């Protein structure tokens, strides 16, 4: 049995209400895999330094029972206290862009409420999670508790059937889209990349299930 959730009770009174509610989501028993909610997400940032750089936007979609729920998509833009003009050519988010923008703490609260206890999925998800956890630390909160899946690592599992291929290759999201025949739209913005990653995740998962007769969770965790 794979344990998605926290079993041990803790004193939640020191936390803000939204964080208390978030932590309480992890005391329930494991749902059947068909009911597991996956949240596929991406962030755009001012750079790659966890201490000094900041999140500019977060995009996400959720998946339940192999269905992407676009009606429940998430997209949010953050106020830019840190601005890196060199990164604008990649993500296209300018300091005075005409989007509604939220403070870092407001954005993190909204995102935490959105993800709840879902399994988080991302391409090179470790970077995004570290950026999110750095923001939570600045709010004097703990790290995210969710289980996480990296589509780069998951895609590597499809290559292990051929021992001549380098299973340590670092695949980009462009690589995945090309190999999986996914048409690329809205690259390098958080909402677009989260949708592309969701499509890749479903294709990779189904490819693994087709090639190997093992339970789904053995491929995911």
Coordinates of C-alpha atoms in Angstrom, one line a residue:
X1 CA 0.0 0.0 0.0
X2 CA 1.3 3.4 -0.9
X3 CA 0.7 6.1 1.6
X4 CA -0.2 9.5 0.2
X5 CA -1.3 11.0 3.5
X6 CA 0.1 11.9 6.9
X7 CA -1.2 9.6 9.6
X8 CA 0.2 11.3 12.6
X9 CA -1.8 14.1 14.3
X10 CA -0.1 17.3 15.1
X11 CA -0.8 20.6 16.8
X12 CA -2.1 22.8 14.1
X13 CA -3.1 25.8 16.2
X14 CA 0.1 27.7 15.5
X15 CA -0.7 27.8 11.7
X16 CA -3.0 30.1 9.8
X17 CA -6.4 28.7 9.0
X18 CA -5.7 27.9 5.3
X19 CA -2.5 25.9 6.3
X20 CA -4.4 24.1 9.0
X21 CA -7.1 23.1 6.5
X22 CA -4.3 22.0 4.0
X23 CA -2.6 19.7 6.6
X24 CA -5.9 18.2 7.7
X25 CA -6.4 16.9 4.1
X26 CA -3.7 14.4 4.7
X27 CA -5.3 12.4 7.5
X28 CA -7.7 10.5 5.3
X29 CA -7.2 7.0 4.0
X30 CA -5.8 6.3 0.6
X31 CA -8.5 6.6 -2.2
X32 CA -8.6 4.1 -5.1
X33 CA -6.3 5.1 -7.9
X34 CA -9.2 6.1 -10.1
X35 CA -10.1 8.7 -7.5
X36 CA -6.6 10.0 -7.0
X37 CA -6.4 13.7 -8.0
X38 CA -3.2 14.7 -9.9
X39 CA -2.4 18.4 -10.2
X40 CA 0.0 19.1 -13.0
X41 CA 1.7 22.5 -12.6
X42 CA 4.4 24.8 -13.7
X43 CA 6.0 28.0 -12.5
X44 CA 7.7 30.9 -14.3
X45 CA 10.4 32.6 -12.2
X46 CA 12.9 35.4 -12.3
X47 CA 15.7 32.9 -12.3
X48 CA 17.1 29.7 -10.8
X49 CA 18.3 30.9 -7.4
X50 CA 16.0 29.6 -4.7
X51 CA 17.0 32.3 -2.2
X52 CA 17.1 35.4 -4.4
X53 CA 14.7 34.7 -7.3
X54 CA 11.0 34.8 -7.1
X55 CA 7.9 33.1 -8.7
X56 CA 6.3 35.2 -11.4
X57 CA 3.3 33.0 -12.2
X58 CA 1.8 29.5 -11.5
X59 CA -0.3 27.5 -13.9
X60 CA -2.0 24.2 -13.1
X61 CA -4.6 21.7 -14.3
X62 CA -6.0 18.7 -12.5
X63 CA -6.5 15.2 -13.6
X64 CA -8.9 12.6 -12.1
X65 CA -9.4 9.2 -13.8
X66 CA -7.4 10.2 -16.8
X67 CA -9.5 13.3 -17.5
X68 CA -8.0 16.7 -17.6
X69 CA -10.4 19.2 -16.1
X70 CA -9.8 22.4 -18.0
X71 CA -12.7 24.1 -16.3
X72 CA -10.9 23.8 -13.0
X73 CA -7.6 25.2 -14.4
X74 CA -5.5 27.5 -12.2
X75 CA -3.4 30.5 -13.3
X76 CA -2.1 33.3 -11.2
X77 CA 0.4 36.1 -11.6
X78 CA 2.5 37.5 -8.7
X79 CA 3.7 41.0 -8.0
X80 CA 7.3 41.4 -9.1
X81 CA 9.4 42.6 -6.3
X82 CA 12.4 41.0 -8.0
X83 CA 12.7 41.8 -11.7
X84 CA 15.1 40.2 -14.2
X85 CA 14.8 41.8 -17.7
X86 CA 16.9 39.0 -19.2
X87 CA 14.2 36.5 -18.3
X88 CA 11.4 38.4 -20.0
X89 CA 12.4 37.0 -23.5
X90 CA 11.7 33.5 -22.1
X91 CA 8.4 33.9 -20.2
X92 CA 7.2 37.2 -21.6
X93 CA 6.0 38.5 -18.2
X94 CA 6.8 42.2 -17.9
X95 CA 7.0 44.0 -14.6
X96 CA 4.0 46.2 -15.5
X97 CA 2.0 43.6 -17.4
X98 CA -1.7 44.2 -17.3
X99 CA -2.7 41.1 -15.3
X100 CA -4.2 41.0 -11.8
X101 CA -1.3 40.3 -9.6
X102 CA -1.1 38.9 -6.1
X103 CA 1.4 39.2 -3.3
X104 CA 3.6 36.1 -2.8
X105 CA 1.7 35.2 0.4
X106 CA -1.7 35.6 -1.3
X107 CA -0.7 33.5 -4.3
X108 CA 0.7 30.7 -2.1
X109 CA -2.5 30.6 -0.1
X110 CA -4.6 30.3 -3.3
X111 CA -2.3 27.6 -4.7
X112 CA -2.3 25.6 -1.5
X113 CA -6.1 25.7 -1.4
X114 CA -6.2 24.6 -5.0
X115 CA -3.9 21.6 -4.7
X116 CA -5.1 20.2 -1.4
X117 CA -3.7 16.7 -1.0
X118 CA -3.3 16.0 -4.7
X119 CA -0.3 14.2 -6.2
X120 CA 1.8 17.0 -7.8
X121 CA 3.1 16.4 -11.3
X122 CA 5.6 18.6 -13.1
X123 CA 8.5 18.5 -15.6
X124 CA 11.7 18.7 -13.6
X125 CA 9.3 19.3 -10.7
X126 CA 12.0 19.5 -8.1
X127 CA 12.9 23.0 -9.1
X128 CA 9.3 24.3 -9.0
X129 CA 8.7 22.6 -5.6
X130 CA 11.9 24.2 -4.2
X131 CA 10.7 27.6 -5.3
X132 CA 7.3 27.1 -3.8
X133 CA 8.8 25.8 -0.5
X134 CA 11.1 28.8 -0.4
X135 CA 8.0 31.1 -0.6
X136 CA 6.3 29.1 2.1
X137 CA 9.4 29.4 4.3
X138 CA 9.3 33.1 4.0
X139 CA 5.7 32.8 5.3
X140 CA 7.1 30.8 8.3
X141 CA 5.3 27.6 7.0
X142 CA 6.5 24.1 6.4
X143 CA 7.2 22.5 3.1
X144 CA 4.5 21.0 0.8
X145 CA 3.4 17.6 2.0
X146 CA 2.2 16.3 -1.3
X147 CA 3.5 13.3 -3.2
X148 CA 5.3 14.4 -6.4
X149 CA 6.0 12.9 -9.8
X150 CA 8.6 14.2 -12.3
X151 CA 7.6 13.6 -15.9
X152 CA 11.3 13.6 -16.9
X153 CA 11.9 10.6 -14.5
X154 CA 8.6 8.9 -15.6
X155 CA 9.5 9.2 -19.3
X156 CA 12.9 7.6 -18.6
X157 CA 11.0 4.5 -17.5
X158 CA 9.7 4.1 -21.0
X159 CA 13.3 3.9 -22.2
X160 CA 14.5 1.2 -19.9
X161 CA 13.1 -1.5 -22.2
X162 CA 16.1 -0.7 -24.5
X163 CA 19.3 -1.1 -22.5
X164 CA 21.3 0.6 -25.3
X165 CA 19.7 3.9 -24.6
X166 CA 21.0 6.2 -22.0
X167 CA 18.4 6.2 -19.2
X168 CA 20.1 9.1 -17.5
X169 CA 19.3 11.5 -20.3
X170 CA 17.9 14.9 -19.3
X171 CA 14.7 15.4 -21.4
X172 CA 13.2 18.8 -21.9
X173 CA 9.5 19.4 -22.2
X174 CA 10.1 20.0 -25.9
X175 CA 11.7 16.5 -26.2
X176 CA 8.7 14.9 -24.6
X177 CA 6.2 16.8 -26.9
X178 CA 8.2 15.8 -29.9
X179 CA 8.6 12.1 -29.0
X180 CA 4.9 11.8 -27.9
X181 CA 3.5 13.7 -30.8
X182 CA 2.1 16.5 -28.8
X183 CA 1.5 19.8 -30.6
X184 CA 3.2 22.6 -28.7
X185 CA 1.2 25.7 -27.9
X186 CA 1.9 28.5 -25.4
X187 CA 5.4 27.2 -24.5
X188 CA 7.2 29.0 -21.7
X189 CA 4.2 30.3 -19.9
X190 CA 3.0 28.5 -16.8
X191 CA -0.5 27.7 -17.9
X192 CA 0.5 26.4 -21.3
X193 CA 3.4 24.3 -20.0
X194 CA 1.2 22.8 -17.3
X195 CA -1.3 21.6 -20.0
X196 CA 1.5 20.2 -22.2
X197 CA 2.9 18.4 -19.2
X198 CA -0.5 17.0 -18.3
X199 CA -0.9 15.6 -21.9
X200 CA 2.6 14.1 -21.7
X201 CA 1.9 12.6 -18.3
X202 CA -1.2 10.8 -19.5
X203 CA 0.6 9.5 -22.6
X204 CA 3.7 8.3 -20.6
X205 CA 1.5 6.6 -18.0
X206 CA -0.5 4.8 -20.7
X207 CA 2.6 3.7 -22.5
X208 CA 4.1 2.2 -19.3
X209 CA 0.9 0.4 -18.6
X210 CA 0.8 -1.0 -22.1
X211 CA 4.4 -2.3 -22.0
X212 CA 4.5 -3.7 -18.5
X213 CA 2.0 -5.7 -16.5
X214 CA 2.5 -4.1 -13.2
X215 CA 0.2 -2.0 -11.0
X216 CA 0.0 1.7 -12.0
X217 CA 1.4 2.9 -8.7
X218 CA 4.6 0.9 -9.1
X219 CA 5.4 3.2 -12.1
X220 CA 4.4 6.4 -10.3
X221 CA 6.1 6.1 -6.9

